[in-house]
Coordinates of N, CA and C in Angstrom, one line a residue:
M1 N 80.9 76.3 -41.1 CA 81.7 75.1 -40.6 C 80.8 74.3 -39.7
N2 N 80.6 73.0 -40.1 CA 79.8 72.1 -39.3 C 80.5 71.5 -38.1
L3 N 79.7 71.4 -37.0 CA 80.3 70.8 -35.8 C 80.2 69.3 -35.9
I4 N 81.4 68.6 -35.8 CA 81.4 67.2 -35.8 C 81.4 66.6 -34.4
R5 N 80.4 65.8 -34.1 CA 80.3 65.2 -32.8 C 81.1 63.9 -32.7
V6 N 82.0 63.8 -31.8 CA 82.9 62.6 -31.7 C 82.8 62.0 -30.3
A7 N 82.8 60.7 -30.2 CA 82.9 60.0 -29.0 C 84.2 59.2 -29.0
I8 N 84.8 59.2 -27.9 CA 86.0 58.4 -27.6 C 85.7 57.4 -26.5
V9 N 85.7 56.1 -26.9 CA 85.3 55.0 -25.9 C 86.6 54.2 -25.6
D10 N 87.2 54.3 -24.5 CA 88.4 53.6 -24.2 C 88.6 53.6 -22.7
D11 N 89.0 52.5 -22.1 CA 89.2 52.4 -20.6 C 90.6 52.8 -20.2
D12 N 91.4 53.2 -21.2 CA 92.8 53.7 -20.9 C 92.8 55.2 -21.1
L13 N 92.9 55.9 -19.9 CA 92.9 57.4 -19.9 C 94.0 58.0 -20.8
T14 N 95.2 57.3 -20.9 CA 96.3 57.8 -21.7 C 95.9 57.8 -23.1
I15 N 95.2 56.8 -23.6 CA 94.7 56.7 -25.0 C 93.6 57.8 -25.2
Q16 N 92.7 57.9 -24.2 CA 91.7 59.0 -24.3 C 92.3 60.4 -24.6
N17 N 93.3 60.7 -23.7 CA 93.9 62.0 -23.8 C 94.7 62.2 -25.1
R18 N 95.4 61.1 -25.5 CA 96.1 61.2 -26.8 C 95.2 61.5 -28.0
L19 N 94.0 60.8 -28.0 CA 93.1 61.0 -29.1 C 92.5 62.4 -29.0
K20 N 92.2 62.9 -27.8 CA 91.7 64.2 -27.7 C 92.8 65.2 -28.2
Q21 N 94.0 65.0 -27.9 CA 95.1 65.9 -28.4 C 95.2 65.8 -29.9
Y22 N 95.1 64.6 -30.4 CA 95.2 64.5 -31.9 C 94.0 65.2 -32.6
I23 N 92.8 65.1 -32.0 CA 91.7 65.8 -32.6 C 91.9 67.3 -32.5
N24 N 92.5 67.8 -31.4 CA 92.8 69.2 -31.2 C 93.8 69.6 -32.3
D25 N 94.8 68.8 -32.5 CA 95.8 69.1 -33.5 C 95.2 69.1 -34.9
Y26 N 94.3 68.2 -35.2 CA 93.6 68.1 -36.5 C 92.7 69.3 -36.7
E27 N 92.0 69.8 -35.7 CA 91.2 71.0 -35.7 C 92.0 72.2 -36.3
K28 N 93.2 72.4 -35.7 CA 94.1 73.5 -36.0 C 94.6 73.3 -37.4
E29 N 94.9 72.1 -37.8 CA 95.5 71.9 -39.1 C 94.5 72.0 -40.2
K30 N 93.3 71.4 -40.0 CA 92.3 71.3 -41.1 C 91.2 72.3 -41.0
K31 N 91.2 73.2 -39.9 CA 90.2 74.2 -39.7 C 88.8 73.5 -39.5
E32 N 88.7 72.4 -38.9 CA 87.4 71.7 -38.6 C 87.1 72.0 -37.1
K33 N 85.8 71.7 -36.8 CA 85.4 71.9 -35.4 C 84.7 70.7 -34.9
F34 N 85.2 70.2 -33.7 CA 84.8 69.0 -33.1 C 84.3 69.2 -31.7
K35 N 83.2 68.5 -31.3 CA 82.8 68.4 -29.9 C 83.1 66.9 -29.5
V36 N 84.0 66.8 -28.5 CA 84.4 65.4 -28.1 C 83.8 65.1 -26.7
T37 N 83.3 63.8 -26.6 CA 82.8 63.3 -25.4 C 83.5 61.9 -25.2
T38 N 84.0 61.7 -23.9 CA 84.7 60.5 -23.6 C 83.9 59.5 -22.7
Y39 N 84.2 58.2 -22.9 CA 83.5 57.2 -22.1 C 84.6 56.2 -21.7
N40 N 84.5 55.7 -20.4 CA 85.5 54.8 -19.9 C 85.2 53.4 -20.2
D41 N 84.0 53.1 -20.7 CA 83.7 51.7 -21.1 C 82.6 51.7 -22.1
A42 N 82.5 50.7 -23.0 CA 81.5 50.6 -24.0 C 80.1 50.6 -23.4
A43 N 79.9 50.0 -22.3 CA 78.6 49.9 -21.7 C 78.0 51.3 -21.4
D44 N 78.9 52.2 -21.1 CA 78.4 53.6 -20.8 C 77.9 54.3 -22.0
I45 N 78.5 54.1 -23.2 CA 77.9 54.8 -24.4 C 76.6 54.1 -24.9
V46 N 76.6 52.8 -24.7 CA 75.4 52.0 -25.2 C 74.2 52.4 -24.4
E47 N 74.3 52.6 -23.1 CA 73.2 52.9 -22.3 C 72.5 54.2 -22.7
H48 N 71.2 54.0 -23.1 CA 70.4 55.2 -23.5 C 70.9 55.8 -24.8
Y49 N 71.6 55.1 -25.6 CA 72.2 55.7 -26.9 C 71.0 55.9 -27.9
K50 N 71.0 57.2 -28.4 CA 70.0 57.6 -29.4 C 70.6 58.3 -30.6
G51 N 71.7 57.9 -31.0 CA 72.3 58.5 -32.2 C 72.9 59.8 -32.0
H52 N 73.8 59.9 -31.0 CA 74.3 61.2 -30.6 C 75.5 61.7 -31.4
Y53 N 76.2 60.7 -32.1 CA 77.5 61.0 -32.6 C 77.7 60.8 -34.1
D54 N 78.6 61.6 -34.7 CA 78.9 61.5 -36.1 C 80.0 60.4 -36.2
I55 N 81.0 60.4 -35.3 CA 82.2 59.5 -35.4 C 82.4 59.0 -34.0
I56 N 82.6 57.7 -33.9 CA 82.9 57.0 -32.6 C 84.2 56.2 -32.7
F57 N 85.2 56.6 -31.9 CA 86.5 55.9 -31.8 C 86.3 54.9 -30.7
M58 N 86.3 53.6 -31.0 CA 85.9 52.5 -30.1 C 87.0 51.5 -29.8
D59 N 87.5 51.5 -28.5 CA 88.4 50.4 -28.2 C 87.7 49.1 -28.3
I60 N 88.4 48.0 -28.5 CA 87.7 46.7 -28.7 C 87.7 45.9 -27.3
Q61 N 88.8 45.9 -26.6 CA 88.9 45.1 -25.4 C 88.7 46.0 -24.2
M62 N 87.5 45.9 -23.6 CA 87.2 46.7 -22.4 C 86.6 45.8 -21.3
E63 N 86.6 46.2 -20.1 CA 86.2 45.3 -19.0 C 84.7 44.9 -19.0
K64 N 83.8 45.9 -19.0 CA 82.4 45.6 -18.9 C 81.8 45.1 -20.2
M65 N 82.1 45.7 -21.3 CA 81.5 45.3 -22.6 C 82.6 45.6 -23.7
D66 N 82.8 44.6 -24.5 CA 83.8 44.8 -25.6 C 83.2 45.7 -26.7
G67 N 84.1 46.3 -27.5 CA 83.8 47.2 -28.5 C 82.9 46.7 -29.6
L68 N 83.2 45.4 -30.0 CA 82.4 44.8 -31.1 C 80.9 44.6 -30.7
T69 N 80.7 44.2 -29.4 CA 79.4 44.0 -28.9 C 78.7 45.4 -28.9
A70 N 79.4 46.4 -28.3 CA 78.8 47.7 -28.2 C 78.4 48.3 -29.6
A71 N 79.3 48.1 -30.6 CA 79.1 48.6 -31.9 C 77.8 47.9 -32.5
G72 N 77.6 46.6 -32.2 CA 76.4 46.0 -32.7 C 75.2 46.5 -32.1
K73 N 75.2 46.9 -30.8 CA 74.1 47.5 -30.2 C 73.8 48.9 -30.7
I74 N 74.9 49.6 -31.0 CA 74.7 51.0 -31.6 C 74.1 50.9 -32.9
R75 N 74.5 49.9 -33.7 CA 73.9 49.8 -35.1 C 72.4 49.5 -35.1
E76 N 71.9 48.9 -34.0 CA 70.5 48.6 -33.9 C 69.7 49.9 -33.9
V77 N 70.2 51.0 -33.5 CA 69.5 52.3 -33.4 C 70.1 53.4 -34.3
D78 N 71.3 53.2 -34.7 CA 72.0 54.2 -35.5 C 72.9 53.6 -36.6
K79 N 72.4 53.7 -37.9 CA 73.1 53.2 -39.0 C 74.1 54.1 -39.6
K80 N 74.1 55.4 -39.2 CA 74.9 56.4 -39.8 C 76.2 56.7 -39.1
A81 N 76.3 56.5 -37.8 CA 77.5 56.9 -37.1 C 78.7 56.2 -37.6
I82 N 79.8 56.8 -37.8 CA 81.0 56.2 -38.3 C 81.8 55.7 -37.1
I83 N 82.0 54.4 -37.2 CA 82.8 53.7 -36.1 C 84.2 53.3 -36.6
I84 N 85.1 53.8 -35.8 CA 86.5 53.5 -36.1 C 87.1 52.7 -34.8
F85 N 87.5 51.5 -35.0 CA 88.0 50.8 -33.9 C 89.5 51.1 -33.5
V86 N 89.7 51.2 -32.3 CA 91.1 51.4 -31.8 C 91.5 50.2 -31.0
T87 N 92.6 49.6 -31.5 CA 93.0 48.3 -30.9 C 94.5 48.0 -31.0
N88 N 95.0 47.1 -30.2 CA 96.4 46.7 -30.3 C 96.5 45.4 -31.0
M89 N 95.3 44.9 -31.5 CA 95.3 43.6 -32.3 C 94.4 43.8 -33.5
A90 N 95.1 44.0 -34.7 CA 94.3 44.3 -35.9 C 93.4 43.2 -36.3
G91 N 93.7 41.9 -35.9 CA 92.9 40.8 -36.2 C 91.4 40.9 -35.7
Y92 N 91.3 41.5 -34.5 CA 90.0 41.8 -34.0 C 89.2 42.8 -34.8
A93 N 89.9 43.8 -35.2 CA 89.3 44.9 -35.9 C 88.7 44.5 -37.3
I94 N 89.3 43.4 -37.9 CA 88.8 43.0 -39.2 C 87.3 42.5 -39.1
Q95 N 86.9 42.1 -37.9 CA 85.5 41.7 -37.7 C 84.6 42.9 -37.7
G96 N 85.1 44.1 -37.8 CA 84.3 45.3 -37.8 C 83.4 45.4 -39.0
Y97 N 83.7 44.7 -40.1 CA 82.8 44.8 -41.2 C 81.3 44.3 -40.9
K98 N 81.2 43.5 -39.8 CA 79.9 43.0 -39.4 C 79.0 44.1 -38.9
V99 N 79.7 45.1 -38.4 CA 78.9 46.3 -37.8 C 79.2 47.5 -38.7
D100 N 79.6 47.3 -39.9 CA 79.8 48.4 -40.8 C 80.8 49.5 -40.3
A101 N 81.9 49.0 -39.7 CA 82.9 49.9 -39.2 C 83.6 50.5 -40.4
L102 N 84.1 51.7 -40.3 CA 84.8 52.4 -41.4 C 86.2 51.8 -41.5
S103 N 86.9 51.7 -40.4 CA 88.3 51.2 -40.4 C 88.8 51.0 -39.0
Y104 N 90.1 51.0 -38.8 CA 90.6 50.9 -37.4 C 92.0 51.5 -37.4
V105 N 92.4 51.9 -36.2 CA 93.8 52.4 -35.9 C 94.4 51.5 -34.9
V106 N 95.7 51.2 -35.1 CA 96.4 50.3 -34.2 C 97.2 51.0 -33.2
K107 N 97.1 50.5 -31.9 CA 97.9 51.1 -30.8 C 99.4 50.5 -31.0
P108 N 100.4 51.3 -30.6 CA 100.4 52.7 -30.2 C 100.0 53.6 -31.4
I109 N 99.1 54.5 -31.1 CA 98.5 55.3 -32.2 C 99.5 56.5 -32.5
V110 N 99.7 56.7 -33.8 CA 100.5 57.8 -34.3 C 99.6 58.8 -35.0
Y111 N 100.0 60.0 -35.0 CA 99.1 61.0 -35.5 C 98.8 60.9 -37.0
V112 N 99.8 60.5 -37.8 CA 99.6 60.4 -39.2 C 98.5 59.4 -39.6
D113 N 98.6 58.2 -38.9 CA 97.6 57.2 -39.1 C 96.2 57.6 -38.7
F114 N 96.2 58.3 -37.5 CA 94.9 58.8 -37.0 C 94.3 59.8 -37.9
A115 N 95.1 60.8 -38.4 CA 94.6 61.8 -39.3 C 94.1 61.2 -40.6
Q116 N 94.7 60.2 -41.1 CA 94.2 59.5 -42.4 C 92.9 59.0 -42.2
Q117 N 92.6 58.3 -41.0 CA 91.3 57.7 -40.8 C 90.2 58.8 -40.5
L118 N 90.7 59.9 -39.9 CA 89.7 61.0 -39.7 C 89.4 61.7 -41.0
D119 N 90.4 61.8 -41.9 CA 90.1 62.3 -43.3 C 89.1 61.5 -44.0
K120 N 89.2 60.2 -43.9 CA 88.3 59.2 -44.5 C 86.9 59.4 -43.9
A121 N 86.8 59.5 -42.6 CA 85.5 59.7 -41.9 C 84.8 60.9 -42.4
L122 N 85.5 62.0 -42.4 CA 84.9 63.3 -42.8 C 84.5 63.3 -44.3
S123 N 85.3 62.6 -45.1 CA 84.9 62.5 -46.5 C 83.6 61.7 -46.7
K124 N 83.4 60.6 -45.8 CA 82.2 59.8 -45.9 C 81.0 60.7 -45.4
I125 N 81.2 61.5 -44.4 CA 80.2 62.3 -43.9 C 79.7 63.3 -45.0
A126 N 80.7 63.9 -45.6 CA 80.4 64.9 -46.7 C 79.6 64.2 -47.8
L127 N 80.0 63.0 -48.2 CA 79.3 62.2 -49.3 C 77.9 61.9 -48.9
S128 N 77.7 61.5 -47.6 CA 76.4 61.1 -47.2 C 75.4 62.2 -47.3
K129 N 75.9 63.5 -47.3 CA 75.0 64.6 -47.3 C 74.5 64.9 -48.7
S130 N 75.2 64.3 -49.8 CA 74.8 64.6 -51.1 C 74.8 63.3 -52.0
A131 N 74.5 62.2 -51.3 CA 74.5 60.9 -52.0 C 73.2 60.6 -52.6
F132 N 72.8 61.2 -53.7 CA 71.6 60.9 -54.3 C 71.7 60.7 -55.8
L133 N 70.9 59.9 -56.4 CA 70.9 59.6 -57.8 C 69.5 59.8 -58.4
L134 N 69.5 60.6 -59.5 CA 68.2 60.8 -60.1 C 68.0 59.8 -61.2
V135 N 66.9 59.0 -61.2 CA 66.7 58.0 -62.2 C 65.3 58.2 -62.8
T136 N 65.1 57.8 -64.1 CA 63.8 57.9 -64.7 C 63.2 56.5 -64.7
V137 N 62.0 56.5 -64.2 CA 61.2 55.2 -64.1 C 59.8 55.5 -64.8
G138 N 59.6 55.1 -66.0 CA 58.4 55.4 -66.7 C 58.4 56.9 -67.0
S139 N 57.4 57.6 -66.6 CA 57.2 59.0 -66.7 C 57.7 59.8 -65.5
E140 N 58.2 59.1 -64.5 CA 58.6 59.7 -63.3 C 60.2 59.9 -63.2
I141 N 60.6 60.9 -62.5 CA 62.0 61.0 -62.1 C 62.1 60.8 -60.6
I142 N 62.8 59.8 -60.2 CA 62.9 59.4 -58.7 C 64.3 59.7 -58.2
R143 N 64.3 60.3 -57.0 CA 65.5 60.6 -56.3 C 65.9 59.5 -55.3
L144 N 67.0 58.8 -55.6 CA 67.3 57.6 -54.8 C 68.5 58.0 -53.9
D145 N 68.4 57.5 -52.7 CA 69.5 57.7 -51.7 C 70.5 56.6 -52.0
I146 N 71.7 56.9 -52.5 CA 72.7 56.0 -52.9 C 73.1 55.1 -51.8
T147 N 73.1 55.6 -50.6 CA 73.5 54.7 -49.4 C 72.6 53.6 -49.2
K148 N 71.3 53.6 -49.8 CA 70.4 52.6 -49.6 C 70.4 51.5 -50.7
I149 N 71.3 51.7 -51.7 CA 71.4 50.8 -52.8 C 72.3 49.7 -52.4
S150 N 71.9 48.4 -52.4 CA 72.7 47.3 -52.1 C 73.6 46.9 -53.3
Y151 N 72.9 46.7 -54.4 CA 73.7 46.4 -55.7 C 72.8 46.7 -56.9
M152 N 73.5 46.8 -58.0 CA 72.8 47.0 -59.3 C 73.0 45.8 -60.2
E153 N 72.0 45.4 -60.9 CA 72.1 44.2 -61.7 C 71.7 44.4 -63.1
S154 N 72.5 44.0 -64.1 CA 72.2 44.2 -65.5 C 71.7 42.9 -66.1
I155 N 70.5 43.0 -66.6 CA 69.8 41.9 -67.3 C 69.3 42.4 -68.6
E156 N 69.9 41.9 -69.7 CA 69.6 42.4 -71.1 C 69.7 43.9 -71.2
H157 N 68.7 44.7 -71.4 CA 68.8 46.1 -71.6 C 68.3 46.9 -70.4
K158 N 68.1 46.2 -69.3 CA 67.6 46.9 -68.1 C 68.6 46.8 -67.0
I159 N 68.5 47.8 -66.1 CA 69.3 47.8 -64.8 C 68.3 47.7 -63.7
Y160 N 68.5 46.7 -62.9 CA 67.7 46.5 -61.7 C 68.5 47.0 -60.5
I161 N 67.9 48.1 -59.9 CA 68.6 48.7 -58.7 C 67.9 48.1 -57.5
H162 N 68.7 47.3 -56.8 CA 68.2 46.7 -55.6 C 68.5 47.5 -54.3
L163 N 67.4 48.0 -53.8 CA 67.5 48.8 -52.5 C 67.3 47.9 -51.3
E164 N 67.4 48.5 -50.1 CA 67.2 47.7 -48.9 C 65.9 47.0 -48.9
N165 N 64.8 47.6 -49.4 CA 63.5 47.0 -49.3 C 62.7 47.0 -50.6
E166 N 63.3 47.3 -51.7 CA 62.6 47.3 -53.0 C 63.6 47.2 -54.1
T167 N 63.1 46.9 -55.3 CA 63.9 46.9 -56.5 C 63.2 47.8 -57.6
I168 N 64.1 48.6 -58.2 CA 63.6 49.5 -59.3 C 64.3 49.2 -60.6
A169 N 63.5 49.1 -61.7 CA 64.1 48.8 -63.0 C 64.1 50.0 -63.8
I170 N 65.3 50.2 -64.5 CA 65.4 51.4 -65.4 C 66.2 51.0 -66.6
Y171 N 66.1 51.8 -67.7 CA 66.9 51.6 -68.9 C 68.1 52.4 -68.8
N172 N 69.3 51.7 -68.7 CA 70.5 52.4 -68.7 C 71.6 51.4 -68.9
S173 N 72.9 51.8 -68.7 CA 74.0 50.8 -68.8 C 74.7 50.8 -67.5
L174 N 75.2 49.6 -67.1 CA 75.9 49.4 -65.9 C 77.2 50.2 -65.9
S175 N 77.8 50.3 -67.0 CA 79.1 51.1 -67.1 C 78.9 52.5 -66.8
K176 N 77.8 53.1 -67.3 CA 77.5 54.5 -67.0 C 77.2 54.7 -65.5
L177 N 76.4 53.9 -65.0 CA 76.0 54.0 -63.6 C 77.3 53.8 -62.7
E178 N 78.1 52.9 -63.1 CA 79.4 52.6 -62.4 C 80.2 53.9 -62.2
Q179 N 80.3 54.7 -63.3 CA 81.0 56.0 -63.2 C 80.3 57.0 -62.3
L180 N 79.0 57.0 -62.3 CA 78.2 57.9 -61.5 C 78.4 57.7 -60.0
V181 N 78.5 56.4 -59.6 CA 78.5 56.0 -58.2 C 79.9 55.6 -57.7
K182 N 80.9 55.7 -58.5 CA 82.2 55.2 -58.2 C 82.7 55.7 -56.9
K183 N 82.6 57.0 -56.6 CA 83.1 57.6 -55.4 C 82.3 57.2 -54.2
Y184 N 81.2 56.5 -54.3 CA 80.4 56.1 -53.2 C 80.8 54.6 -52.8
H185 N 81.9 54.1 -53.3 CA 82.4 52.8 -52.9 C 81.6 51.6 -53.4
F186 N 81.4 51.6 -54.8 CA 80.8 50.5 -55.5 C 81.9 49.7 -56.2
A187 N 81.8 48.4 -56.4 CA 82.7 47.6 -57.2 C 82.0 46.5 -57.8
R188 N 82.5 46.1 -59.0 CA 82.0 44.9 -59.7 C 82.5 43.6 -59.1
C189 N 81.5 42.7 -58.8 CA 81.9 41.4 -58.4 C 81.9 40.4 -59.6
N190 N 81.1 40.8 -60.7 CA 81.2 40.2 -62.0 C 80.6 41.2 -63.0
S191 N 80.5 40.8 -64.3 CA 80.1 41.7 -65.3 C 78.7 42.2 -65.1
C192 N 77.9 41.5 -64.4 CA 76.4 41.8 -64.3 C 76.1 42.5 -63.0
F193 N 77.0 42.5 -62.0 CA 76.6 43.0 -60.7 C 77.6 44.1 -60.3
L194 N 77.0 45.3 -59.9 CA 77.8 46.4 -59.3 C 77.4 46.5 -57.8
V195 N 78.3 46.2 -56.9 CA 77.9 46.1 -55.5 C 78.4 47.2 -54.6
S196 N 77.5 47.7 -53.7 CA 77.8 48.6 -52.7 C 78.6 47.9 -51.6
L197 N 79.9 48.4 -51.5 CA 80.7 47.7 -50.5 C 80.2 47.9 -49.0
K198 N 79.4 49.0 -48.9 CA 78.8 49.3 -47.6 C 77.9 48.2 -47.2
H199 N 77.3 47.5 -48.1 CA 76.3 46.5 -47.8 C 76.8 45.0 -47.9
V200 N 78.1 44.9 -48.1 CA 78.7 43.5 -48.1 C 78.8 43.0 -46.6
E201 N 78.2 41.8 -46.5 CA 78.2 41.2 -45.1 C 79.4 40.2 -45.0
R202 N 79.6 39.4 -46.0 CA 80.8 38.5 -45.9 C 81.1 38.0 -47.3
V203 N 82.2 37.4 -47.5 CA 82.6 36.7 -48.7 C 82.9 35.3 -48.4
E204 N 82.3 34.4 -49.2 CA 82.5 32.9 -49.0 C 82.9 32.3 -50.3
K205 N 84.2 32.0 -50.4 CA 84.9 31.5 -51.6 C 84.5 32.4 -52.8
D206 N 83.7 31.9 -53.7 CA 83.4 32.7 -54.9 C 82.0 33.3 -54.9
T207 N 81.5 33.6 -53.6 CA 80.2 34.2 -53.4 C 80.3 35.4 -52.4
V208 N 79.6 36.5 -52.7 CA 79.6 37.6 -51.8 C 78.2 37.8 -51.3
I209 N 78.0 37.9 -50.0 CA 76.7 38.1 -49.4 C 76.4 39.6 -49.3
V210 N 75.4 40.1 -50.0 CA 75.1 41.5 -50.0 C 73.7 41.7 -49.5
N211 N 73.5 42.3 -48.4 CA 72.2 42.5 -47.8 C 71.4 41.2 -47.8
G212 N 72.0 40.1 -47.4 CA 71.3 38.8 -47.3 C 71.2 38.0 -48.6
E213 N 71.7 38.6 -49.7 CA 71.6 37.9 -51.0 C 73.0 37.4 -51.5
A214 N 73.0 36.3 -52.1 CA 74.3 35.7 -52.5 C 74.5 36.0 -54.0
L215 N 75.7 36.7 -54.3 CA 76.0 37.0 -55.7 C 77.3 36.3 -56.0
V216 N 77.4 35.9 -57.3 CA 78.7 35.2 -57.7 C 79.8 36.2 -57.9
V217 N 81.0 35.9 -57.5 CA 82.2 36.7 -57.7 C 83.0 35.9 -58.8
S218 N 83.1 36.6 -60.0 CA 83.8 35.9 -61.1 C 85.3 35.9 -60.9
R219 N 85.9 35.0 -61.5 CA 87.4 34.8 -61.4 C 88.1 36.1 -61.9
S220 N 87.6 36.6 -63.0 CA 88.3 37.8 -63.6 C 88.1 39.1 -62.7
K221 N 87.0 39.2 -61.9 CA 86.8 40.4 -61.1 C 87.2 40.2 -59.7
K222 N 87.5 39.0 -59.3 CA 87.7 38.7 -57.8 C 88.8 39.6 -57.2
K223 N 90.0 39.6 -57.8 CA 91.1 40.3 -57.2 C 90.8 41.8 -57.0
N224 N 90.3 42.5 -58.1 CA 89.9 43.9 -58.0 C 88.8 44.1 -57.0
F225 N 87.8 43.2 -56.9 CA 86.7 43.4 -56.0 C 87.2 43.2 -54.6
M226 N 88.1 42.2 -54.3 CA 88.5 42.0 -52.9 C 89.5 43.1 -52.5
N227 N 90.3 43.7 -53.4 CA 91.1 44.8 -53.1 C 90.3 46.0 -52.7
A228 N 89.2 46.3 -53.5 CA 88.3 47.4 -53.2 C 87.7 47.2 -51.9
L229 N 87.3 46.0 -51.6 CA 86.6 45.7 -50.3 C 87.6 45.9 -49.1
A230 N 88.8 45.4 -49.3 CA 89.9 45.6 -48.3 C 90.2 47.1 -48.0
E231 N 90.3 47.8 -49.1 CA 90.5 49.3 -49.0 C 89.4 50.0 -48.2
Y232 N 88.2 49.5 -48.5 CA 87.0 50.2 -47.9 C 87.0 49.9 -46.4
I233 N 87.2 48.7 -46.0 CA 87.1 48.4 -44.6 C 88.5 48.6 -43.8
G234 N 89.5 48.8 -44.6 CA 90.8 49.1 -44.0 C 91.7 47.8 -44.0
G235 N 92.8 47.8 -44.6 CA 93.6 46.6 -44.7 C 94.1 46.2 -46.1
D236 N 94.6 45.1 -46.2 CA 95.1 44.6 -47.5 C 94.6 43.2 -47.8
F237 N 94.3 43.0 -49.1 CA 93.8 41.6 -49.5 C 95.1 40.9 -50.0
I238 N 95.3 39.7 -49.5 CA 96.5 38.9 -49.9 C 96.1 37.6 -50.5

């Protein structure tokens, strides 16, 4: 059993205690093991942060530093920590996609909602430990970290796998690759592009910005793509 390191960042001691109790209840129910650290303000966790946590429950509105600002600073040194915002205004939490937040829970927090988000976080942690794809490039077999793939592009008979800092070309079909990476939160924005929702920065009308690149969202794929994105970040597409 792996120890999951959790931070609770909230200036409301009542919320802190409730979250700690919910984590304790979850431990007993799911047979997981957590180590919980609490912070009374976002500025406290940001100071000297070096990637200490697997999951961070972050309040948005705090006195010294707001949660969105703190999450941005954490992302500068830690891309892997799972951030879940805790807020009484869901509209603020939607901005969480800018800092790759997993989701949010709305105050007053109920255990069922909290447990669902914790389920999602633990599933993401489990996937990140085995998220690799073996591809053949010429005479080589290369092991790719799926979390580093921004999107895949189909051009004629080749698939171009766009990573964060390079592009690899292979012979394969986008449909086959789509099935292989489906559980890692990829979705089609049109027939030629298979996008990692993790790397989506924003959507502007019929264009999605993925790791700094603008890709066309087709009319036929837009609804399913936006629904998949909304489910990934938490919420509904209307």
